[in-house]
PDB file of C-alpha atoms in Angstrom:
ATOM      1  CA  MET A 166     224.284 151.990 114.863  1.00 65.00           C
ATOM      2  CA  PRO A 167     225.022 148.549 113.116  1.00 73.00           C
ATOM      3  CA  ARG A 168     222.783 147.488 110.325  1.00 85.00           C
ATOM      4  CA  VAL A 169     220.460 144.550 111.029  1.00 88.00           C
ATOM      5  CA  MET A 170     220.587 142.276 107.996  1.00 90.00           C
ATOM      6  CA  THR A 171     217.975 139.719 106.993  1.00 92.00           C
ATOM      7  CA  ARG A 172     216.981 137.739 104.007  1.00 94.00           C
ATOM      8  CA  GLY A 173     213.787 136.756 102.140  1.00 95.00           C
ATOM      9  CA  VAL A 174     212.033 135.666  99.050  1.00 95.00           C
ATOM     10  CA  VAL A 175     209.832 137.385  96.486  1.00 96.00           C
ATOM     11  CA  PHE A 176     207.321 135.259  94.641  1.00 96.00           C
ATOM     12  CA  ILE A 177     205.819 136.744  91.641  1.00 97.00           C
ATOM     13  CA  HIS A 178     203.085 134.265  91.164  1.00 96.00           C
ATOM     14  CA  SER A 179     201.515 135.811  87.944  1.00 96.00           C
ATOM     15  CA  THR A 180     201.961 139.022  86.015  1.00 97.00           C
ATOM     16  CA  PRO A 181     201.011 140.254  82.604  1.00 96.00           C
ATOM     17  CA  ILE A 182     204.037 139.909  80.300  1.00 96.00           C
ATOM     18  CA  ALA A 183     204.140 143.639  79.726  1.00 95.00           C
ATOM     19  CA  LEU A 184     204.937 144.299  83.504  1.00 96.00           C
ATOM     20  CA  CYS A 185     207.965 142.063  83.732  1.00 96.00           C
ATOM     21  CA  PRO A 186     210.534 144.742  83.065  1.00 95.00           C
ATOM     22  CA  HIS A 187     208.785 147.162  85.244  1.00 95.00           C
ATOM     23  CA  ILE A 188     208.869 144.721  88.181  1.00 96.00           C
ATOM     24  CA  ALA A 189     212.634 144.288  87.595  1.00 95.00           C
ATOM     25  CA  TRP A 190     213.152 148.049  87.650  1.00 94.00           C
ATOM     26  CA  GLY A 191     211.045 148.566  90.729  1.00 94.00           C
ATOM     27  CA  LEU A 192     212.995 145.829  92.575  1.00 95.00           C
ATOM     28  CA  GLU A 193     216.352 147.268  91.415  1.00 94.00           C
ATOM     29  CA  GLY A 194     215.261 150.568  92.954  1.00 94.00           C
ATOM     30  CA  VAL A 195     214.853 149.023  96.319  1.00 95.00           C
ATOM     31  CA  LEU A 196     217.737 146.668  96.205  1.00 94.00           C
ATOM     32  CA  ASP A 197     220.259 149.250  94.638  1.00 92.00           C
ATOM     33  CA  THR A 198     221.574 146.650  92.324  1.00 91.00           C
ATOM     34  CA  ARG A 199     220.858 145.249  88.832  1.00 91.00           C
ATOM     35  CA  VAL A 200     218.086 142.551  88.815  1.00 89.00           C
ATOM     36  CA  SER A 201     218.037 139.693  86.372  1.00 89.00           C
ATOM     37  CA  LEU A 202     214.822 137.655  86.650  1.00 94.00           C
ATOM     38  CA  ASP A 203     214.194 134.253  84.968  1.00 94.00           C
ATOM     39  CA  TRP A 204     210.602 134.477  83.901  1.00 96.00           C
ATOM     40  CA  VAL A 205     208.662 131.355  83.025  1.00 95.00           C
ATOM     41  CA  PRO A 206     205.064 130.910  81.859  1.00 95.00           C
ATOM     42  CA  GLN A 207     202.469 130.582  84.694  1.00 93.00           C
ATOM     43  CA  PRO A 208     200.377 127.573  83.834  1.00 90.00           C
ATOM     44  CA  ALA A 209     197.534 128.518  86.155  1.00 90.00           C
ATOM     45  CA  SER A 210     197.032 131.723  84.231  1.00 91.00           C
ATOM     46  CA  PRO A 211     197.834 131.293  80.528  1.00 91.00           C
ATOM     47  CA  GLY A 212     199.487 134.331  79.013  1.00 93.00           C
ATOM     48  CA  SER A 213     200.966 135.335  82.275  1.00 95.00           C
ATOM     49  CA  MET A 214     204.531 134.930  83.724  1.00 96.00           C
ATOM     50  CA  ARG A 215     205.988 134.013  87.098  1.00 96.00           C
ATOM     51  CA  THR A 216     209.360 134.210  88.783  1.00 96.00           C
ATOM     52  CA  GLU A 217     210.863 133.860  92.277  1.00 94.00           C
ATOM     53  CA  PHE A 218     214.067 134.920  93.826  1.00 92.00           C
ATOM     54  CA  SER A 219     215.789 135.252  97.207  1.00 92.00           C
ATOM     55  CA  TRP A 220     217.222 138.457  98.520  1.00 94.00           C
ATOM     56  CA  THR A 221     219.340 139.789 101.339  1.00 91.00           C
ATOM     57  CA  GLY A 222     219.328 143.280 102.799  1.00 92.00           C
ATOM     58  CA  GLU A 223     218.588 145.390 105.871  1.00 93.00           C
ATOM     59  CA  ALA A 224     215.598 144.470 108.009  1.00 92.00           C
ATOM     60  CA  GLY A 225     212.597 146.346 106.471  1.00 93.00           C
ATOM     61  CA  THR A 226     213.570 145.626 102.835  1.00 95.00           C
ATOM     62  CA  GLY A 227     210.631 143.322 102.459  1.00 96.00           C
ATOM     63  CA  ALA A 228     208.286 146.075 103.115  1.00 96.00           C
ATOM     64  CA  LEU A 229     209.982 148.215 100.602  1.00 96.00           C
ATOM     65  CA  LEU A 230     209.899 145.458  97.984  1.00 97.00           C
ATOM     66  CA  ALA A 231     206.156 144.867  98.602  1.00 96.00           C
ATOM     67  CA  SER A 232     205.458 148.496  98.261  1.00 95.00           C
ATOM     68  CA  ALA A 233     207.475 148.840  94.991  1.00 94.00           C
ATOM     69  CA  MET A 234     204.997 146.482  93.309  1.00 93.00           C
ATOM     70  CA  ARG A 235     201.782 147.590  95.065  1.00 87.00           C
ATOM     71  CA  GLY A 236     198.875 148.630  92.818  1.00 81.00           C
ATOM     72  CA  TRP A 237     199.906 147.058  89.528  1.00 87.00           C
ATOM     73  CA  ASP A 238     197.003 145.608  87.644  1.00 84.00           C
ATOM     74  CA  GLY A 239     197.019 141.847  87.298  1.00 92.00           C
ATOM     75  CA  LEU A 240     200.085 141.236  89.610  1.00 95.00           C
ATOM     76  CA  ARG A 241     199.893 138.436  92.144  1.00 96.00           C
ATOM     77  CA  TYR A 242     202.854 138.298  94.529  1.00 96.00           C
ATOM     78  CA  GLU A 243     204.210 137.326  97.990  1.00 96.00           C
ATOM     79  CA  VAL A 244     207.157 138.929  99.747  1.00 97.00           C
ATOM     80  CA  VAL A 245     208.569 137.122 102.896  1.00 96.00           C
ATOM     81  CA  GLU A 246     211.144 138.552 105.103  1.00 96.00           C
ATOM     82  CA  GLU A 247     212.760 136.414 107.756  1.00 94.00           C
ATOM     83  CA  ALA A 248     212.937 137.301 111.393  1.00 89.00           C
ATOM     84  CA  SER A 249     216.070 139.296 112.387  1.00 87.00           C
ATOM     85  CA  ARG A 250     217.366 140.707 115.626  1.00 84.00           C
ATOM     86  CA  GLY A 251     214.605 143.044 116.861  1.00 82.00           C
ATOM     87  CA  SER A 252     212.252 142.237 113.937  1.00 84.00           C
ATOM     88  CA  ASP A 253     209.553 139.616 113.419  1.00 87.00           C
ATOM     89  CA  GLY A 254     209.291 137.676 110.261  1.00 92.00           C
ATOM     90  CA  MET A 255     206.846 139.264 107.818  1.00 95.00           C
ATOM     91  CA  ARG A 256     204.880 138.276 104.743  1.00 96.00           C
ATOM     92  CA  TRP A 257     203.072 140.619 102.285  1.00 96.00           C
ATOM     93  CA  THR A 258     200.685 139.113  99.784  1.00 95.00           C
ATOM     94  CA  HIS A 259     198.973 140.961  96.949  1.00 95.00           C
ATOM     95  CA  ILE A 260     195.964 139.880  94.893  1.00 94.00           C
ATOM     96  CA  PRO A 261     194.172 141.927  92.317  1.00 93.00           C
ATOM     97  CA  GLY A 262     190.773 142.969  93.787  1.00 92.00           C
ATOM     98  CA  LEU A 263     191.837 142.110  97.349  1.00 92.00           C
ATOM     99  CA  GLY A 264     194.868 144.440  97.668  1.00 92.00           C
ATOM    100  CA  ILE A 265     197.771 143.784  99.935  1.00 94.00           C
ATOM    101  CA  HIS A 266     197.699 141.853 103.211  1.00 94.00           C
ATOM    102  CA  GLN A 267     200.545 142.042 105.799  1.00 95.00           C
ATOM    103  CA  ALA A 268     201.157 139.384 108.460  1.00 94.00           C
ATOM    104  CA  ARG A 269     203.676 138.616 111.157  1.00 93.00           C
ATOM    105  CA  LEU A 270     205.381 135.155 110.816  1.00 91.00           C
ATOM    106  CA  SER A 271     206.524 132.818 113.505  1.00 86.00           C
ATOM    107  CA  ALA A 272     209.807 130.927 113.240  1.00 81.00           C
ATOM    108  CA  ASN A 273     207.941 127.984 111.394  1.00 83.00           C
ATOM    109  CA  GLY A 274     206.057 130.337 108.977  1.00 83.00           C
ATOM    110  CA  ASP A 275     202.650 130.496 110.783  1.00 87.00           C
ATOM    111  CA  VAL A 276     200.765 133.712 110.757  1.00 90.00           C
ATOM    112  CA  VAL A 277     200.748 135.330 114.062  1.00 90.00           C
ATOM    113  CA  VAL A 278     197.850 137.634 115.190  1.00 91.00           C
ATOM    114  CA  ASN A 279     198.699 139.856 118.006  1.00 90.00           C
ATOM    115  CA  GLU A 280     196.693 139.739 121.304  1.00 93.00           C
ATOM    116  CA  ASP A 281     195.268 143.201 121.023  1.00 94.00           C
ATOM    117  CA  ARG A 282     193.895 142.478 117.508  1.00 92.00           C
ATOM    118  CA  LEU A 283     192.405 139.161 118.732  1.00 92.00           C
ATOM    119  CA  ARG A 284     190.821 140.949 121.810  1.00 94.00           C
ATOM    120  CA  SER A 285     189.288 143.527 119.461  1.00 95.00           C
ATOM    121  CA  ILE A 286     187.938 140.884 117.131  1.00 94.00           C
ATOM    122  CA  VAL A 287     186.392 138.873 120.005  1.00 93.00           C
ATOM    123  CA  GLU A 288     184.909 142.041 121.640  1.00 94.00           C
ATOM    124  CA  THR A 289     183.395 143.072 118.270  1.00 94.00           C
ATOM    125  CA  HIS A 290     182.175 139.597 117.193  1.00 93.00           C
ATOM    126  CA  ALA A 291     181.557 137.635 120.344  1.00 90.00           C
ATOM    127  CA  HIS A 292     177.836 137.416 119.711  1.00 92.00           C
ATOM    128  CA  ASP A 293     178.186 136.043 116.150  1.00 93.00           C
ATOM    129  CA  ALA A 294     180.391 132.915 115.690  1.00 92.00           C
ATOM    130  CA  ALA A 295     180.264 133.143 111.836  1.00 93.00           C
ATOM    131  CA  ALA A 296     181.371 136.820 111.952  1.00 92.00           C
ATOM    132  CA  LEU A 297     184.109 135.947 114.440  1.00 92.00           C
ATOM    133  CA  THR A 298     185.513 133.213 112.384  1.00 92.00           C
ATOM    134  CA  ALA A 299     185.358 135.389 109.229  1.00 93.00           C
ATOM    135  CA  GLU A 300     187.236 138.216 110.970  1.00 92.00           C
ATOM    136  CA  ILE A 301     189.924 135.747 112.390  1.00 91.00           C
ATOM    137  CA  ASP A 302     190.287 134.476 108.822  1.00 91.00           C
ATOM    138  CA  ARG A 303     190.768 137.987 107.470  1.00 92.00           C
ATOM    139  CA  ALA A 304     193.356 138.777 110.121  1.00 91.00           C
ATOM    140  CA  MET A 305     195.268 135.594 109.116  1.00 91.00           C
ATOM    141  CA  GLY A 306     195.001 136.309 105.408  1.00 91.00           C
ATOM    142  CA  ALA A 307     192.942 133.233 104.586  1.00 92.00           C
ATOM    143  CA  GLN A 308     191.331 134.640 101.369  1.00 93.00           C
ATOM    144  CA  TRP A 309     194.791 135.802 100.148  1.00 91.00           C
ATOM    145  CA  ASP A 310     196.229 132.314 100.787  1.00 90.00           C
ATOM    146  CA  SER A 311     193.230 130.600  99.162  1.00 89.00           C
ATOM    147  CA  GLU A 312     193.495 132.738  96.049  1.00 90.00           C
ATOM    148  CA  LEU A 313     197.267 132.181  95.788  1.00 89.00           C
ATOM    149  CA  GLU A 314     197.193 128.422  96.344  1.00 89.00           C
ATOM    150  CA  VAL A 315     196.719 127.374  92.704  1.00 87.00           C
ATOM    151  CA  PHE A 316     199.469 129.762  91.631  1.00 88.00           C
ATOM    152  CA  ARG A 317     201.924 128.411  94.386  1.00 85.00           C
ATOM    153  CA  HIS A 318     201.494 124.819  93.114  1.00 77.00           C
ATOM    154  CA  ALA A 319     201.766 125.725  89.487  1.00 66.00           C
ATOM    155  CA  GLY A 320     205.141 127.253  90.117  1.00 54.00           C
ATOM    156  CA  GLU A 321     206.760 124.434  92.002  1.00 54.00           C
ATOM    157  CA  GLY A 322     210.192 123.477  90.636  1.00 54.00           C
ATOM    158  CA  ALA A 323     211.106 126.891  89.273  1.00 52.00           C
ATOM    159  CA  PRO A 324     214.798 127.810  90.079  1.00 48.00           C
ATOM    160  CA  PRO A 325     215.347 130.673  92.548  1.00 46.00           C
ATOM    161  CA  THR A 326     217.745 133.603  91.862  1.00 46.00           C
ATOM    162  CA  TRP A 327     219.702 135.144  94.838  1.00 47.00           C
ATOM    163  CA  LEU A 328     219.807 138.968  95.069  1.00 47.00           C
ATOM    164  CA  HIS A 329     221.765 140.902  97.525  1.00 49.00           C
ATOM    165  CA  LYS A 330     221.293 144.634  98.470  1.00 53.00           C
ATOM    166  CA  VAL A 331     224.368 146.639  97.921  1.00 49.00           C
ATOM    167  CA  GLY A 332     225.731 149.396 100.171  1.00 48.00           C
TER     168      GLY A 332
END
């Protein structure tokens, strides 16, 4: 069966300096290639670092990259995987204290909530507009986006690094 290839981006929005080499090692384990990341200070969180890089690999690599970094204290990140033949685009975001959020993405980058999830939310919260709104926001990852916004803007202009999965 032919491999389905895709590409994506990993944004490390902020991390303690001590985690920088561990992040590189974790990504190397997934990508099966040496990783060299250009770390720069994160102005939104003095004393922390940020980086971003693009990758190519088989469909599903984004989930493996997100999992490789899950649970590390003080790490804020996003992993985006573009849609490929048979797979939707995906985004994983991680915030300390909130954990990880996974979302499907449309071709233009909008979060897509599937119809069964929407039906369940409406059935459960139809009587309470505030709870309905809160649950839809949760399904779309609004709190994660809100928490990351200051870190995204602080990192504008950083040069990306391209990584390719070997084998």
